[in-house]
Each structure stands twice: as C-alpha cells, then as structure tokens.
C-alpha cells in the first residue's frame, strides 16, 4: 500500500499521484481532470476559502472576495510570513499554501481509501536564482507548508528528474537527452544519459522565468499603456510634469502582487493621479481596475491573448471590456515574438550553462523532451529547435509528466528495503 504521495505543487497548476496496479495514477482533482489550478479565493460573503476552478469561477463571476495565484513564487520571500486579515483570521502565506496542500492530501486519500503520511514533492531547480540566498529559505518554507498540511515528513525531488523518469527516456538506452521544463514560474533544464541502471542526471540548472513572466511582459508592453503607463502627471505644487510611477503598473502586471494593490492608500494615490494626469481617460481606467478589483480579470485576459497569438492568429487581441466597453489591446504574432525575445535569450543562456555544467556539446543531445504548460509556447520550441536542430523533439504529457515521475519515485520510496 502506498503511503507516500507524489505532489507537483506548481505555480499555475498542481497535481498528485501514486502508483496503482504498477502504473502512475494521478488523483482526480475535478470530474475528468487530474490537475488543479493553484489558485485560491476568499469568498467574503460565504466566509470560506475556495480552491482551483471554483476560485477562478468566483473571480470571473464578480463575487466579493480576494483572489490569489502564483503562490509558489512567494516562497522564500519576506512576505511569506507576514500576517494579513482574511475572513475571520490573520493568516500568512504558510497558512494559505498549507490549506491548499491539505485539500490535495484530502482528495488523494478519499480516492485511494487510505492515508498518505509522507509527501515526495517536486521542487524547481531554482526557486529564485542560482546562488540566490532565498533558495534555502524557499525550500524550508515549502517544507513547513507540507508539515502544516498534515504530512509527517516530506522529501524533495527536482522536477526535471521526475520528468525524466516519466518521459520514456529509457526507451532509448545510451542516449543523451535534455529535459526542458517551462512552468508558470521557473524554467528548469536537465541533461541526462540513459544506461542499464536507468537515468543518470549529468546536470541540473534553472532560471526564474516562466509563463507568468511571459504574461507580465505582454501586459507591460500592450496593456499598461492603456491604463496610463508612460503618460505624464502634472506637478501638484508647481509647473512641470513627471512620468507616471512605473511601480504600480509593474505590480498590476505581476500575478502574485495584484492583491496588494487593493488598499485605500493606493486607491487615493491613483485618484490624485487621475486628477493631475494629462491623459485622464487612460489613468481613469487604472482607477476602475483598482476600484472594482479587476487586476486578475486583466491578467486572465492577457493570458488568453497570449494563447491566441501563440496559435498563430494574427488578429489576436487582449479583451479588456470588463474595464471599458470595447477596449482591446492588439497582440499580433510579430509583436508577441518581439516581446518574448528577451526571455528567449535567457532560455538560450540557461541551456548553454546547463550543457557546460554537464560537459556536453549541443550536437551530442539526441533528444529534447518538453515538460510544463509553458513549453507549448512557440518561442520555446523555436529557440530549442535552433539550438538542437538534429535532436528528436518530443512532447511528453506536458502538464502531468512531473506528477507521473513523482508518483513512480514515491513508489520506490515506499518499496521495502531488501538486506
């Protein structure tokens, strides 16, 4: 009987699994779905915390409350342990993430019919950056969350290693491969080699870039100018003008920072900016977003526009009618490519550094395996195709490969030791 649950706690989506009948089995999180959006919504009227699709629906239905996404990116930061009033309690992000993980545990136990005392958690190669002092704290924070969720202990396995286990790489013995795992918050790379004893990881490396960063760049370039970014504010105490402060627009374009903009102080500041703005219609839209707490609605619209443009639709737009009737931001394919070019360069550097760490040349890579929802971006596949033109490029189950691998690794964790 499995007692260890493999959990892929992701920036955008989460999944959990264990081995059943000799194969990895992913827990059903909703009818017909084995992934759970890593989102929470504090419903002020019902006085309860919603998770996953119900949280997303509550936001889009305009229910009064507080929405949070990209919780994983808070790990290791100073705000992780700050208390804030939510519903009837003062909570930290440890409490919030622990509640989410506790619900994953509950659903897994209900389906399996027995408890899971131990967790094998995926972890990105880097949470924040190589040699970043927050790395150790991020893992410590995540460990604390699992223990608070009711697990007796937790072990960690780098997400690319889990993906390699599940990828079918063993079908090509003697091959050298590269795992490209582009998630919501991080991009992880692993060079591996297959042999008679399984998969050997030659090097792991990662950069703190993911799908939410792609969204942020798109939002800053295409949407924030419609809300007053780059406009001028008249000096209240005399002649002259100043540019609108960038900070508020950067935060509004950043998933995990949006909830912190809904304060009386920020709303008063924006109200003053509207009165002094040389383009009051644009700045007024910013006021509307804050007044009606539409920041995440805008972020979802950006995400959908990105998906449409990535599919090759040159007429793709970011629909912002919730802010102002008929308001859209065009996102043609060429514009998307230009916006994401700096991220493509970062991915190329990350891969080059990984190859150097492994002592492997690009021409020695036989197979590139893509994992993570954001690996579906054409920018990612184009970049890797240019770097490895002669390799086989294959897509695993991009949304669940890490969870599959964690389930298999968790089964080995449960296997009795033979002496």
mmCIF file of C-alpha atoms in Angstrom:
data_model
loop_
_atom_site.group_PDB
_atom_site.id
_atom_site.type_symbol
_atom_site.label_atom_id
_atom_site.label_comp_id
_atom_site.label_asym_id
_atom_site.label_seq_id
_atom_site.Cartn_x
_atom_site.Cartn_y
_atom_site.Cartn_z
ATOM 1 C CA UNK A 1 0.000 0.000 0.000
ATOM 2 C CA UNK A 2 1.367 3.409 -0.996
ATOM 3 C CA UNK A 3 1.966 5.738 1.918
ATOM 4 C CA UNK A 4 3.938 8.384 0.010
ATOM 5 C CA UNK A 5 2.089 10.804 -2.240
ATOM 6 C CA UNK A 6 3.940 12.460 -5.099
ATOM 7 C CA UNK A 7 2.898 16.100 -5.360
ATOM 8 C CA UNK A 8 3.675 18.580 -8.097
ATOM 9 C CA UNK A 9 2.858 21.919 -6.438
ATOM 10 C CA UNK A 10 3.036 24.230 -9.419
ATOM 11 C CA UNK A 11 2.895 27.951 -9.986
ATOM 12 C CA UNK A 12 -0.164 27.669 -12.227
ATOM 13 C CA UNK A 13 -1.438 24.105 -11.721
ATOM 14 C CA UNK A 14 -0.848 21.292 -9.254
ATOM 15 C CA UNK A 15 -1.215 17.519 -9.434
ATOM 16 C CA UNK A 16 -0.638 14.493 -7.218
ATOM 17 C CA UNK A 17 -0.141 10.818 -7.863
ATOM 18 C CA UNK A 18 0.797 7.381 -6.618
ATOM 19 C CA UNK A 19 1.404 4.015 -8.241
ATOM 20 C CA UNK A 20 -1.658 1.804 -8.739
ATOM 21 C CA UNK A 21 -1.502 -1.567 -10.481
ATOM 22 C CA UNK A 22 2.133 -0.917 -11.337
ATOM 23 C CA UNK A 23 1.483 2.352 -13.172
ATOM 24 C CA UNK A 24 1.469 6.004 -12.113
ATOM 25 C CA UNK A 25 -2.043 7.091 -11.237
ATOM 26 C CA UNK A 26 -2.920 10.749 -10.929
ATOM 27 C CA UNK A 27 -5.553 11.819 -8.432
ATOM 28 C CA UNK A 28 -8.787 13.122 -9.928
ATOM 29 C CA UNK A 29 -8.999 16.744 -8.825
ATOM 30 C CA UNK A 30 -12.268 17.528 -10.618
ATOM 31 C CA UNK A 31 -14.513 15.460 -12.897
ATOM 32 C CA UNK A 32 -12.332 14.401 -15.811
ATOM 33 C CA UNK A 33 -9.322 16.437 -14.636
ATOM 34 C CA UNK A 34 -6.088 15.437 -12.917
ATOM 35 C CA UNK A 35 -4.731 18.943 -12.431
ATOM 36 C CA UNK A 36 -5.905 21.619 -10.029
ATOM 37 C CA UNK A 37 -5.322 25.322 -10.713
ATOM 38 C CA UNK A 38 -3.052 26.639 -7.975
ATOM 39 C CA UNK A 39 -5.485 29.393 -7.108
ATOM 40 C CA UNK A 40 -7.438 30.369 -4.007
ATOM 41 C CA UNK A 41 -10.330 32.750 -3.468
ATOM 42 C CA UNK A 42 -11.514 34.084 -0.132
ATOM 43 C CA UNK A 43 -15.277 34.482 -0.507
ATOM 44 C CA UNK A 44 -16.227 37.347 1.804
ATOM 45 C CA UNK A 45 -19.963 36.634 1.759
ATOM 46 C CA UNK A 46 -19.798 32.853 2.230
ATOM 47 C CA UNK A 47 -16.834 33.232 4.614
ATOM 48 C CA UNK A 48 -14.916 30.379 3.043
ATOM 49 C CA UNK A 49 -11.795 29.697 1.012
ATOM 50 C CA UNK A 50 -12.265 28.268 -2.484
ATOM 51 C CA UNK A 51 -9.554 26.463 -4.431
ATOM 52 C CA UNK A 52 -8.913 25.640 -8.075
ATOM 53 C CA UNK A 53 -11.693 26.071 -10.619
ATOM 54 C CA UNK A 54 -14.240 27.293 -8.036
ATOM 55 C CA UNK A 55 -11.744 30.012 -7.100
ATOM 56 C CA UNK A 56 -11.326 31.021 -10.741
ATOM 57 C CA UNK A 57 -15.086 30.995 -11.278
ATOM 58 C CA UNK A 58 -15.697 33.168 -8.218
ATOM 59 C CA UNK A 59 -13.276 35.749 -9.550
ATOM 60 C CA UNK A 60 -14.803 35.791 -13.026
ATOM 61 C CA UNK A 61 -18.338 35.892 -11.595
ATOM 62 C CA UNK A 62 -17.504 39.072 -9.707
ATOM 63 C CA UNK A 63 -18.054 37.624 -6.228
ATOM 64 C CA UNK A 64 -16.784 39.881 -3.459
ATOM 65 C CA UNK A 65 -13.513 38.487 -2.163
ATOM 66 C CA UNK A 66 -9.751 38.148 -2.544
ATOM 67 C CA UNK A 67 -8.131 36.058 -5.309
ATOM 68 C CA UNK A 68 -4.579 34.698 -5.203
ATOM 69 C CA UNK A 69 -2.485 32.906 -7.795
ATOM 70 C CA UNK A 70 1.244 32.103 -8.268
ATOM 71 C CA UNK A 71 1.573 31.245 -4.578
ATOM 72 C CA UNK A 72 4.756 29.276 -5.268
ATOM 73 C CA UNK A 73 6.604 32.460 -6.201
ATOM 74 C CA UNK A 74 6.156 33.829 -2.682
ATOM 75 C CA UNK A 75 8.254 31.017 -1.151
ATOM 76 C CA UNK A 76 11.477 32.352 0.336
ATOM 77 C CA UNK A 77 10.395 35.997 0.258
ATOM 78 C CA UNK A 78 9.828 38.363 3.155
ATOM 79 C CA UNK A 79 6.065 38.436 2.648
ATOM 80 C CA UNK A 80 5.760 34.674 3.186
ATOM 81 C CA UNK A 81 5.360 35.031 6.938
ATOM 82 C CA UNK A 82 3.558 38.365 7.104
ATOM 83 C CA UNK A 83 0.106 38.126 8.665
ATOM 84 C CA UNK A 84 -2.904 39.600 6.870
ATOM 85 C CA UNK A 85 -6.581 39.615 7.730
ATOM 86 C CA UNK A 86 -8.506 37.130 5.583
ATOM 87 C CA UNK A 87 -12.038 36.124 6.512
ATOM 88 C CA UNK A 88 -12.102 35.721 10.302
ATOM 89 C CA UNK A 89 -8.410 35.098 10.841
ATOM 90 C CA UNK A 90 -4.980 36.592 10.415
ATOM 91 C CA UNK A 91 -3.108 34.336 8.024
ATOM 92 C CA UNK A 92 0.336 34.033 6.497
ATOM 93 C CA UNK A 93 1.100 32.521 3.114
ATOM 94 C CA UNK A 94 2.260 29.434 5.035
ATOM 95 C CA UNK A 95 -1.319 29.025 6.271
ATOM 96 C CA UNK A 96 -2.774 29.580 2.795
ATOM 97 C CA UNK A 97 -0.455 27.149 0.987
ATOM 98 C CA UNK A 98 -0.875 24.585 3.780
ATOM 99 C CA UNK A 99 -4.655 24.730 3.320
ATOM 100 C CA UNK A 100 -4.211 24.148 -0.409
ATOM 101 C CA UNK A 101 -1.872 21.174 0.151
ATOM 102 C CA UNK A 102 -4.189 19.786 2.828
ATOM 103 C CA UNK A 103 -7.003 19.759 0.266
ATOM 104 C CA UNK A 104 -4.771 17.920 -2.239
ATOM 105 C CA UNK A 105 -3.970 15.384 0.507
ATOM 106 C CA UNK A 106 -7.666 15.002 1.380
ATOM 107 C CA UNK A 107 -8.694 14.342 -2.220
ATOM 108 C CA UNK A 108 -5.891 11.811 -2.683
ATOM 109 C CA UNK A 109 -6.816 9.938 0.488
ATOM 110 C CA UNK A 110 -10.501 9.918 -0.402
ATOM 111 C CA UNK A 111 -9.720 8.388 -3.785
ATOM 112 C CA UNK A 112 -7.091 5.901 -2.567
ATOM 113 C CA UNK A 113 -9.036 4.861 0.525
ATOM 114 C CA UNK A 114 -6.058 5.149 2.856
ATOM 115 C CA UNK A 115 -3.912 7.910 4.381
ATOM 116 C CA UNK A 116 -0.755 9.383 2.890
ATOM 117 C CA UNK A 117 1.621 10.209 5.730
ATOM 118 C CA UNK A 118 4.592 11.169 3.573
ATOM 119 C CA UNK A 119 4.980 13.552 0.628
ATOM 120 C CA UNK A 120 7.502 13.462 -2.173
ATOM 121 C CA UNK A 121 7.375 16.970 -3.544
ATOM 122 C CA UNK A 122 8.750 18.245 -6.775
ATOM 123 C CA UNK A 123 10.886 21.316 -6.490
ATOM 124 C CA UNK A 124 12.230 23.573 -9.217
ATOM 125 C CA UNK A 125 15.950 23.503 -9.792
ATOM 126 C CA UNK A 126 15.869 27.121 -8.637
ATOM 127 C CA UNK A 127 13.102 28.999 -6.858
ATOM 128 C CA UNK A 128 14.653 32.427 -7.383
ATOM 129 C CA UNK A 129 18.074 32.067 -8.998
ATOM 130 C CA UNK A 130 21.371 30.234 -8.791
ATOM 131 C CA UNK A 131 23.227 31.243 -5.608
ATOM 132 C CA UNK A 132 20.288 33.400 -4.537
ATOM 133 C CA UNK A 133 20.252 33.483 -0.716
ATOM 134 C CA UNK A 134 16.481 32.890 -0.767
ATOM 135 C CA UNK A 135 16.888 29.381 -2.216
ATOM 136 C CA UNK A 136 17.331 27.571 1.098
ATOM 137 C CA UNK A 137 14.572 29.611 2.696
ATOM 138 C CA UNK A 138 12.166 28.794 -0.149
ATOM 139 C CA UNK A 139 12.624 25.053 0.338
ATOM 140 C CA UNK A 140 12.345 25.474 4.116
ATOM 141 C CA UNK A 141 9.111 27.427 3.637
ATOM 142 C CA UNK A 142 7.664 24.739 1.386
ATOM 143 C CA UNK A 143 8.644 22.037 3.884
ATOM 144 C CA UNK A 144 6.858 23.986 6.620
ATOM 145 C CA UNK A 145 3.738 24.178 4.442
ATOM 146 C CA UNK A 146 3.671 20.408 3.898
ATOM 147 C CA UNK A 147 4.062 19.694 7.602
ATOM 148 C CA UNK A 148 1.331 22.214 8.412
ATOM 149 C CA UNK A 149 -0.869 20.420 5.854
ATOM 150 C CA UNK A 150 -0.686 17.222 7.916
ATOM 151 C CA UNK A 151 2.165 15.243 6.352
ATOM 152 C CA UNK A 152 4.549 13.648 8.840
ATOM 153 C CA UNK A 153 7.537 14.302 6.611
ATOM 154 C CA UNK A 154 8.410 15.495 3.124
ATOM 155 C CA UNK A 155 11.234 14.767 0.697
ATOM 156 C CA UNK A 156 12.094 16.749 -2.422
ATOM 157 C CA UNK A 157 12.972 15.672 -5.947
ATOM 158 C CA UNK A 158 13.992 18.157 -8.653
ATOM 159 C CA UNK A 159 11.128 18.464 -11.118
ATOM 160 C CA UNK A 160 13.249 17.732 -14.219
ATOM 161 C CA UNK A 161 14.416 14.464 -12.658
ATOM 162 C CA UNK A 162 10.799 13.480 -12.098
ATOM 163 C CA UNK A 163 10.024 14.368 -15.713
ATOM 164 C CA UNK A 164 12.948 12.264 -16.928
ATOM 165 C CA UNK A 165 11.621 9.272 -15.016
ATOM 166 C CA UNK A 166 8.208 9.645 -16.684
ATOM 167 C CA UNK A 167 9.373 10.685 -20.128
ATOM 168 C CA UNK A 168 10.119 7.299 -21.616
ATOM 169 C CA UNK A 169 13.770 8.179 -21.973
ATOM 170 C CA UNK A 170 14.662 4.603 -21.031
ATOM 171 C CA UNK A 171 13.255 3.511 -24.379
ATOM 172 C CA UNK A 172 16.471 4.884 -25.906
ATOM 173 C CA UNK A 173 19.377 3.351 -23.938
ATOM 174 C CA UNK A 174 22.697 5.066 -24.377
ATOM 175 C CA UNK A 175 21.075 8.329 -25.444
ATOM 176 C CA UNK A 176 21.889 11.771 -24.084
ATOM 177 C CA UNK A 177 18.893 13.993 -23.616
ATOM 178 C CA UNK A 178 17.738 17.351 -22.380
ATOM 179 C CA UNK A 179 14.618 17.982 -20.299
ATOM 180 C CA UNK A 180 13.171 21.458 -20.923
ATOM 181 C CA UNK A 181 10.629 22.150 -18.191
ATOM 182 C CA UNK A 182 8.949 25.543 -18.645
ATOM 183 C CA UNK A 183 6.437 26.078 -15.872
ATOM 184 C CA UNK A 184 4.490 29.029 -14.606
ATOM 185 C CA UNK A 185 7.345 30.493 -12.587
ATOM 186 C CA UNK A 186 10.600 28.740 -13.462
ATOM 187 C CA UNK A 187 12.405 27.169 -16.411
ATOM 188 C CA UNK A 188 14.436 24.098 -15.482
ATOM 189 C CA UNK A 189 16.906 22.185 -17.619
ATOM 190 C CA UNK A 190 18.410 18.760 -17.051
ATOM 191 C CA UNK A 191 20.954 16.905 -19.153
ATOM 192 C CA UNK A 192 20.621 13.159 -18.669
ATOM 193 C CA UNK A 193 22.059 9.958 -20.031
ATOM 194 C CA UNK A 194 20.324 6.595 -20.137
ATOM 195 C CA UNK A 195 22.016 3.316 -19.349
ATOM 196 C CA UNK A 196 21.404 -0.138 -17.956
ATOM 197 C CA UNK A 197 20.982 1.337 -14.485
ATOM 198 C CA UNK A 198 18.365 3.869 -15.569
ATOM 199 C CA UNK A 199 18.555 7.622 -15.995
ATOM 200 C CA UNK A 200 21.648 9.451 -14.811
ATOM 201 C CA UNK A 201 21.313 13.210 -14.404
ATOM 202 C CA UNK A 202 24.512 14.880 -15.591
ATOM 203 C CA UNK A 203 23.492 18.434 -14.694
ATOM 204 C CA UNK A 204 20.515 20.386 -13.401
ATOM 205 C CA UNK A 205 20.140 24.111 -13.879
ATOM 206 C CA UNK A 206 17.333 26.621 -13.967
ATOM 207 C CA UNK A 207 16.322 30.233 -14.407
ATOM 208 C CA UNK A 208 13.460 32.068 -12.713
ATOM 209 C CA UNK A 209 11.453 32.609 -15.877
ATOM 210 C CA UNK A 210 8.099 31.051 -16.678
ATOM 211 C CA UNK A 211 4.668 31.586 -18.110
ATOM 212 C CA UNK A 212 3.718 34.250 -15.590
ATOM 213 C CA UNK A 213 6.804 36.237 -16.674
ATOM 214 C CA UNK A 214 5.680 35.957 -20.287
ATOM 215 C CA UNK A 215 2.277 37.296 -19.238
ATOM 216 C CA UNK A 216 3.882 40.121 -17.277
ATOM 217 C CA UNK A 217 5.983 41.258 -20.237
ATOM 218 C CA UNK A 218 2.958 41.185 -22.541
ATOM 219 C CA UNK A 219 0.858 43.125 -20.047
ATOM 220 C CA UNK A 220 3.501 45.821 -19.529
ATOM 221 C CA UNK A 221 4.028 46.240 -23.272
ATOM 222 C CA UNK A 222 0.443 46.051 -24.562
ATOM 223 C CA UNK A 223 -1.983 46.688 -21.686
ATOM 224 C CA UNK A 224 -0.414 49.009 -19.141
ATOM 225 C CA UNK A 225 -0.060 51.899 -21.637
ATOM 226 C CA UNK A 226 -3.879 51.789 -21.926
ATOM 227 C CA UNK A 227 -4.020 52.320 -18.154
ATOM 228 C CA UNK A 228 -1.661 55.298 -18.107
ATOM 229 C CA UNK A 229 1.809 53.766 -18.093
ATOM 230 C CA UNK A 230 4.203 56.143 -19.818
ATOM 231 C CA UNK A 231 1.884 59.160 -19.517
ATOM 232 C CA UNK A 232 2.700 62.412 -17.730
ATOM 233 C CA UNK A 233 1.402 63.665 -14.402
ATOM 234 C CA UNK A 234 1.280 67.400 -13.704
ATOM 235 C CA UNK A 235 3.171 68.623 -10.662
ATOM 236 C CA UNK A 236 0.611 69.392 -7.941
ATOM 237 C CA UNK A 237 2.841 72.022 -6.335
ATOM 238 C CA UNK A 238 4.004 73.951 -9.384
ATOM 239 C CA UNK A 239 4.773 73.844 -13.098
ATOM 240 C CA UNK A 240 6.136 70.861 -14.940
ATOM 241 C CA UNK A 241 5.239 67.197 -15.261
ATOM 242 C CA UNK A 242 6.540 63.856 -14.087
ATOM 243 C CA UNK A 243 6.124 60.428 -15.675
ATOM 244 C CA UNK A 244 3.525 58.189 -14.056
ATOM 245 C CA UNK A 245 5.277 55.945 -11.500
ATOM 246 C CA UNK A 246 6.213 52.598 -13.018
ATOM 247 C CA UNK A 247 5.891 50.608 -9.815
ATOM 248 C CA UNK A 248 2.118 50.414 -9.733
ATOM 249 C CA UNK A 249 1.940 49.206 -13.355
ATOM 250 C CA UNK A 250 4.672 46.619 -12.786
ATOM 251 C CA UNK A 251 2.775 45.282 -9.763
ATOM 252 C CA UNK A 252 -0.532 45.214 -11.638
ATOM 253 C CA UNK A 253 1.138 43.105 -14.350
ATOM 254 C CA UNK A 254 2.542 40.629 -11.802
ATOM 255 C CA UNK A 255 0.180 37.832 -10.745
ATOM 256 C CA UNK A 256 1.350 37.458 -7.156
ATOM 257 C CA UNK A 257 1.451 41.196 -6.430
ATOM 258 C CA UNK A 258 -2.020 42.142 -7.652
ATOM 259 C CA UNK A 259 -3.858 41.528 -4.338
ATOM 260 C CA UNK A 260 -1.618 44.007 -2.522
ATOM 261 C CA UNK A 261 -2.756 46.910 -4.726
ATOM 262 C CA UNK A 262 -6.280 46.902 -3.328
ATOM 263 C CA UNK A 263 -5.625 49.275 -0.439
ATOM 264 C CA UNK A 264 -7.173 52.607 0.476
ATOM 265 C CA UNK A 265 -3.752 54.243 0.230
ATOM 266 C CA UNK A 266 -3.153 53.033 -3.330
ATOM 267 C CA UNK A 267 -6.654 53.983 -4.436
ATOM 268 C CA UNK A 268 -6.201 57.528 -3.039
ATOM 269 C CA UNK A 269 -2.867 57.840 -4.824
ATOM 270 C CA UNK A 270 -4.394 56.777 -8.148
ATOM 271 C CA UNK A 271 -7.359 59.114 -7.631
ATOM 272 C CA UNK A 272 -4.899 62.001 -7.266
ATOM 273 C CA UNK A 273 -3.026 60.815 -10.370
ATOM 274 C CA UNK A 274 -6.258 60.812 -12.372
ATOM 275 C CA UNK A 275 -6.918 64.455 -11.464
ATOM 276 C CA UNK A 276 -3.409 65.514 -12.449
ATOM 277 C CA UNK A 277 -2.951 63.252 -15.472
ATOM 278 C CA UNK A 278 -2.522 64.729 -18.935
ATOM 279 C CA UNK A 279 -4.392 61.653 -20.257
ATOM 280 C CA UNK A 280 -7.185 61.268 -17.759
ATOM 281 C CA UNK A 281 -9.102 58.680 -19.759
ATOM 282 C CA UNK A 282 -6.199 56.248 -19.564
ATOM 283 C CA UNK A 283 -5.427 56.899 -15.918
ATOM 284 C CA UNK A 284 -9.125 56.639 -15.168
ATOM 285 C CA UNK A 285 -9.049 53.042 -16.398
ATOM 286 C CA UNK A 286 -6.393 52.303 -13.794
ATOM 287 C CA UNK A 287 -8.711 53.747 -11.174
ATOM 288 C CA UNK A 288 -11.514 51.494 -12.432
ATOM 289 C CA UNK A 289 -9.311 48.408 -12.178
ATOM 290 C CA UNK A 290 -8.427 49.168 -8.568
ATOM 291 C CA UNK A 291 -11.893 50.291 -7.529
ATOM 292 C CA UNK A 292 -13.551 47.132 -8.825
ATOM 293 C CA UNK A 293 -10.564 44.831 -8.140
ATOM 294 C CA UNK A 294 -10.227 43.764 -11.771
ATOM 295 C CA UNK A 295 -6.482 43.093 -11.744
ATOM 296 C CA UNK A 296 -6.803 39.337 -12.088
ATOM 297 C CA UNK A 297 -9.523 39.693 -14.739
ATOM 298 C CA UNK A 298 -6.985 41.689 -16.742
ATOM 299 C CA UNK A 299 -4.298 39.071 -16.101
ATOM 300 C CA UNK A 300 -6.555 36.266 -17.333
ATOM 301 C CA UNK A 301 -7.334 38.334 -20.438
ATOM 302 C CA UNK A 302 -3.602 38.746 -21.098
ATOM 303 C CA UNK A 303 -3.079 35.013 -20.685
ATOM 304 C CA UNK A 304 -5.855 34.229 -23.173
ATOM 305 C CA UNK A 305 -4.491 36.775 -25.648
ATOM 306 C CA UNK A 306 -1.077 35.111 -25.363
ATOM 307 C CA UNK A 307 -2.608 31.705 -26.103
ATOM 308 C CA UNK A 308 -4.479 33.061 -29.144
ATOM 309 C CA UNK A 309 -1.403 34.809 -30.547
ATOM 310 C CA UNK A 310 0.752 31.737 -29.890
ATOM 311 C CA UNK A 311 -1.652 29.683 -32.032
ATOM 312 C CA UNK A 312 -0.674 31.866 -34.986
ATOM 313 C CA UNK A 313 -3.733 34.129 -35.011
ATOM 314 C CA UNK A 314 -2.501 37.487 -36.301
ATOM 315 C CA UNK A 315 -5.792 39.084 -35.263
ATOM 316 C CA UNK A 316 -5.349 38.100 -31.613
ATOM 317 C CA UNK A 317 -6.341 40.729 -29.076
ATOM 318 C CA UNK A 318 -6.395 41.116 -25.317
ATOM 319 C CA UNK A 319 -10.048 41.727 -24.499
ATOM 320 C CA UNK A 320 -10.484 44.332 -21.758
ATOM 321 C CA UNK A 321 -14.218 45.023 -21.955
ATOM 322 C CA UNK A 322 -14.510 44.433 -18.216
ATOM 323 C CA UNK A 323 -12.511 47.647 -17.736
ATOM 324 C CA UNK A 324 -14.102 49.743 -20.518
ATOM 325 C CA UNK A 325 -16.633 48.761 -23.150
ATOM 326 C CA UNK A 326 -14.954 47.714 -26.393
ATOM 327 C CA UNK A 327 -11.418 48.153 -25.040
ATOM 328 C CA UNK A 328 -8.850 45.797 -26.587
ATOM 329 C CA UNK A 329 -5.097 45.591 -26.991
ATOM 330 C CA UNK A 330 -3.864 44.117 -30.273
ATOM 331 C CA UNK A 331 -1.355 41.277 -29.988
ATOM 332 C CA UNK A 332 -0.186 40.255 -33.469
ATOM 333 C CA UNK A 333 2.239 37.362 -33.786
ATOM 334 C CA UNK A 334 5.233 39.584 -34.602
ATOM 335 C CA UNK A 335 4.553 41.732 -31.541
ATOM 336 C CA UNK A 336 4.383 38.649 -29.324
ATOM 337 C CA UNK A 337 7.676 37.427 -30.729
ATOM 338 C CA UNK A 338 9.370 40.761 -30.057
ATOM 339 C CA UNK A 339 8.021 40.976 -26.518
ATOM 340 C CA UNK A 340 9.286 37.486 -25.680
ATOM 341 C CA UNK A 341 12.696 37.813 -27.373
ATOM 342 C CA UNK A 342 14.481 38.744 -24.106
ATOM 343 C CA UNK A 343 13.028 35.640 -22.457
ATOM 344 C CA UNK A 344 14.171 33.509 -25.398
ATOM 345 C CA UNK A 345 17.691 34.854 -24.884
ATOM 346 C CA UNK A 346 17.522 33.921 -21.190
ATOM 347 C CA UNK A 347 16.426 30.393 -22.089
ATOM 348 C CA UNK A 348 19.316 30.056 -24.529
ATOM 349 C CA UNK A 349 21.772 31.157 -21.834
ATOM 350 C CA UNK A 350 20.230 28.783 -19.317
ATOM 351 C CA UNK A 351 20.551 25.831 -21.698
ATOM 352 C CA UNK A 352 24.143 26.756 -22.635
ATOM 353 C CA UNK A 353 25.078 26.921 -18.948
ATOM 354 C CA UNK A 354 23.462 23.543 -18.321
ATOM 355 C CA UNK A 355 25.393 21.928 -21.184
ATOM 356 C CA UNK A 356 28.636 23.414 -19.874
ATOM 357 C CA UNK A 357 27.918 22.062 -16.391
ATOM 358 C CA UNK A 358 27.277 18.613 -17.882
ATOM 359 C CA UNK A 359 30.356 18.703 -20.110
ATOM 360 C CA UNK A 360 28.186 18.015 -23.154
ATOM 361 C CA UNK A 361 28.124 19.710 -26.561
ATOM 362 C CA UNK A 362 24.856 20.715 -28.199
ATOM 363 C CA UNK A 363 25.478 18.243 -31.011
ATOM 364 C CA UNK A 364 25.594 15.375 -28.515
ATOM 365 C CA UNK A 365 21.978 15.888 -27.459
ATOM 366 C CA UNK A 366 19.920 13.109 -29.048
ATOM 367 C CA UNK A 367 16.530 14.079 -27.655
ATOM 368 C CA UNK A 368 14.831 17.192 -26.267
ATOM 369 C CA UNK A 369 11.831 16.448 -24.057
ATOM 370 C CA UNK A 370 9.409 19.271 -23.278
ATOM 371 C CA UNK A 371 7.555 19.457 -19.984
ATOM 372 C CA UNK A 372 5.343 22.130 -18.420
ATOM 373 C CA UNK A 373 2.435 24.036 -19.889
ATOM 374 C CA UNK A 374 4.530 26.994 -20.986
ATOM 375 C CA UNK A 375 6.752 24.717 -23.085
ATOM 376 C CA UNK A 376 3.880 24.821 -25.589
ATOM 377 C CA UNK A 377 4.849 28.399 -26.450
ATOM 378 C CA UNK A 378 6.260 28.555 -29.971
ATOM 379 C CA UNK A 379 9.001 30.848 -28.660
ATOM 380 C CA UNK A 380 10.259 27.950 -26.542
ATOM 381 C CA UNK A 381 10.162 25.301 -29.261
ATOM 382 C CA UNK A 382 11.642 27.673 -31.850
ATOM 383 C CA UNK A 383 14.504 28.555 -29.502
ATOM 384 C CA UNK A 384 15.266 24.926 -28.716
ATOM 385 C CA UNK A 385 14.886 23.912 -32.349
ATOM 386 C CA UNK A 386 17.544 26.441 -33.333
ATOM 387 C CA UNK A 387 19.873 25.221 -30.577
ATOM 388 C CA UNK A 388 19.376 21.492 -31.264
ATOM 389 C CA UNK A 389 18.440 21.114 -34.947
ATOM 390 C CA UNK A 390 19.461 17.451 -35.181
ATOM 391 C CA UNK A 391 17.827 16.186 -31.977
ATOM 392 C CA UNK A 392 14.459 14.464 -31.659
ATOM 393 C CA UNK A 393 11.976 16.891 -30.145
ATOM 394 C CA UNK A 394 9.197 15.231 -28.205
ATOM 395 C CA UNK A 395 6.377 16.401 -26.004
ATOM 396 C CA UNK A 396 5.559 14.298 -23.007
ATOM 397 C CA UNK A 397 2.331 14.810 -21.081
ATOM 398 C CA UNK A 398 3.440 18.390 -20.568
ATOM 399 C CA UNK A 399 1.000 19.179 -17.757
ATOM 400 C CA UNK A 400 1.406 15.965 -15.770
ATOM 401 C CA UNK A 401 4.825 14.454 -16.569
ATOM 402 C CA UNK A 402 6.346 15.750 -13.331
ATOM 403 C CA UNK A 403 3.490 14.316 -11.265
ATOM 404 C CA UNK A 404 3.806 10.965 -13.092
ATOM 405 C CA UNK A 405 7.506 10.851 -12.306
ATOM 406 C CA UNK A 406 6.933 11.811 -8.685
ATOM 407 C CA UNK A 407 4.367 9.019 -8.363
ATOM 408 C CA UNK A 408 6.885 6.487 -9.696
ATOM 409 C CA UNK A 409 9.631 7.833 -7.444
ATOM 410 C CA UNK A 410 7.252 7.800 -4.464
ATOM 411 C CA UNK A 411 6.590 4.114 -5.130
ATOM 412 C CA UNK A 412 10.324 3.420 -4.903
ATOM 413 C CA UNK A 413 10.347 5.403 -1.660
ATOM 414 C CA UNK A 414 7.710 3.013 -0.287
ATOM 415 C CA UNK A 415 9.418 -0.137 -1.537
ATOM 416 C CA UNK A 416 10.751 -2.355 1.262
ATOM 417 C CA UNK A 417 14.499 -2.426 1.706
ATOM 418 C CA UNK A 418 15.936 -5.884 0.998
ATOM 419 C CA UNK A 419 19.032 -6.803 3.009
#
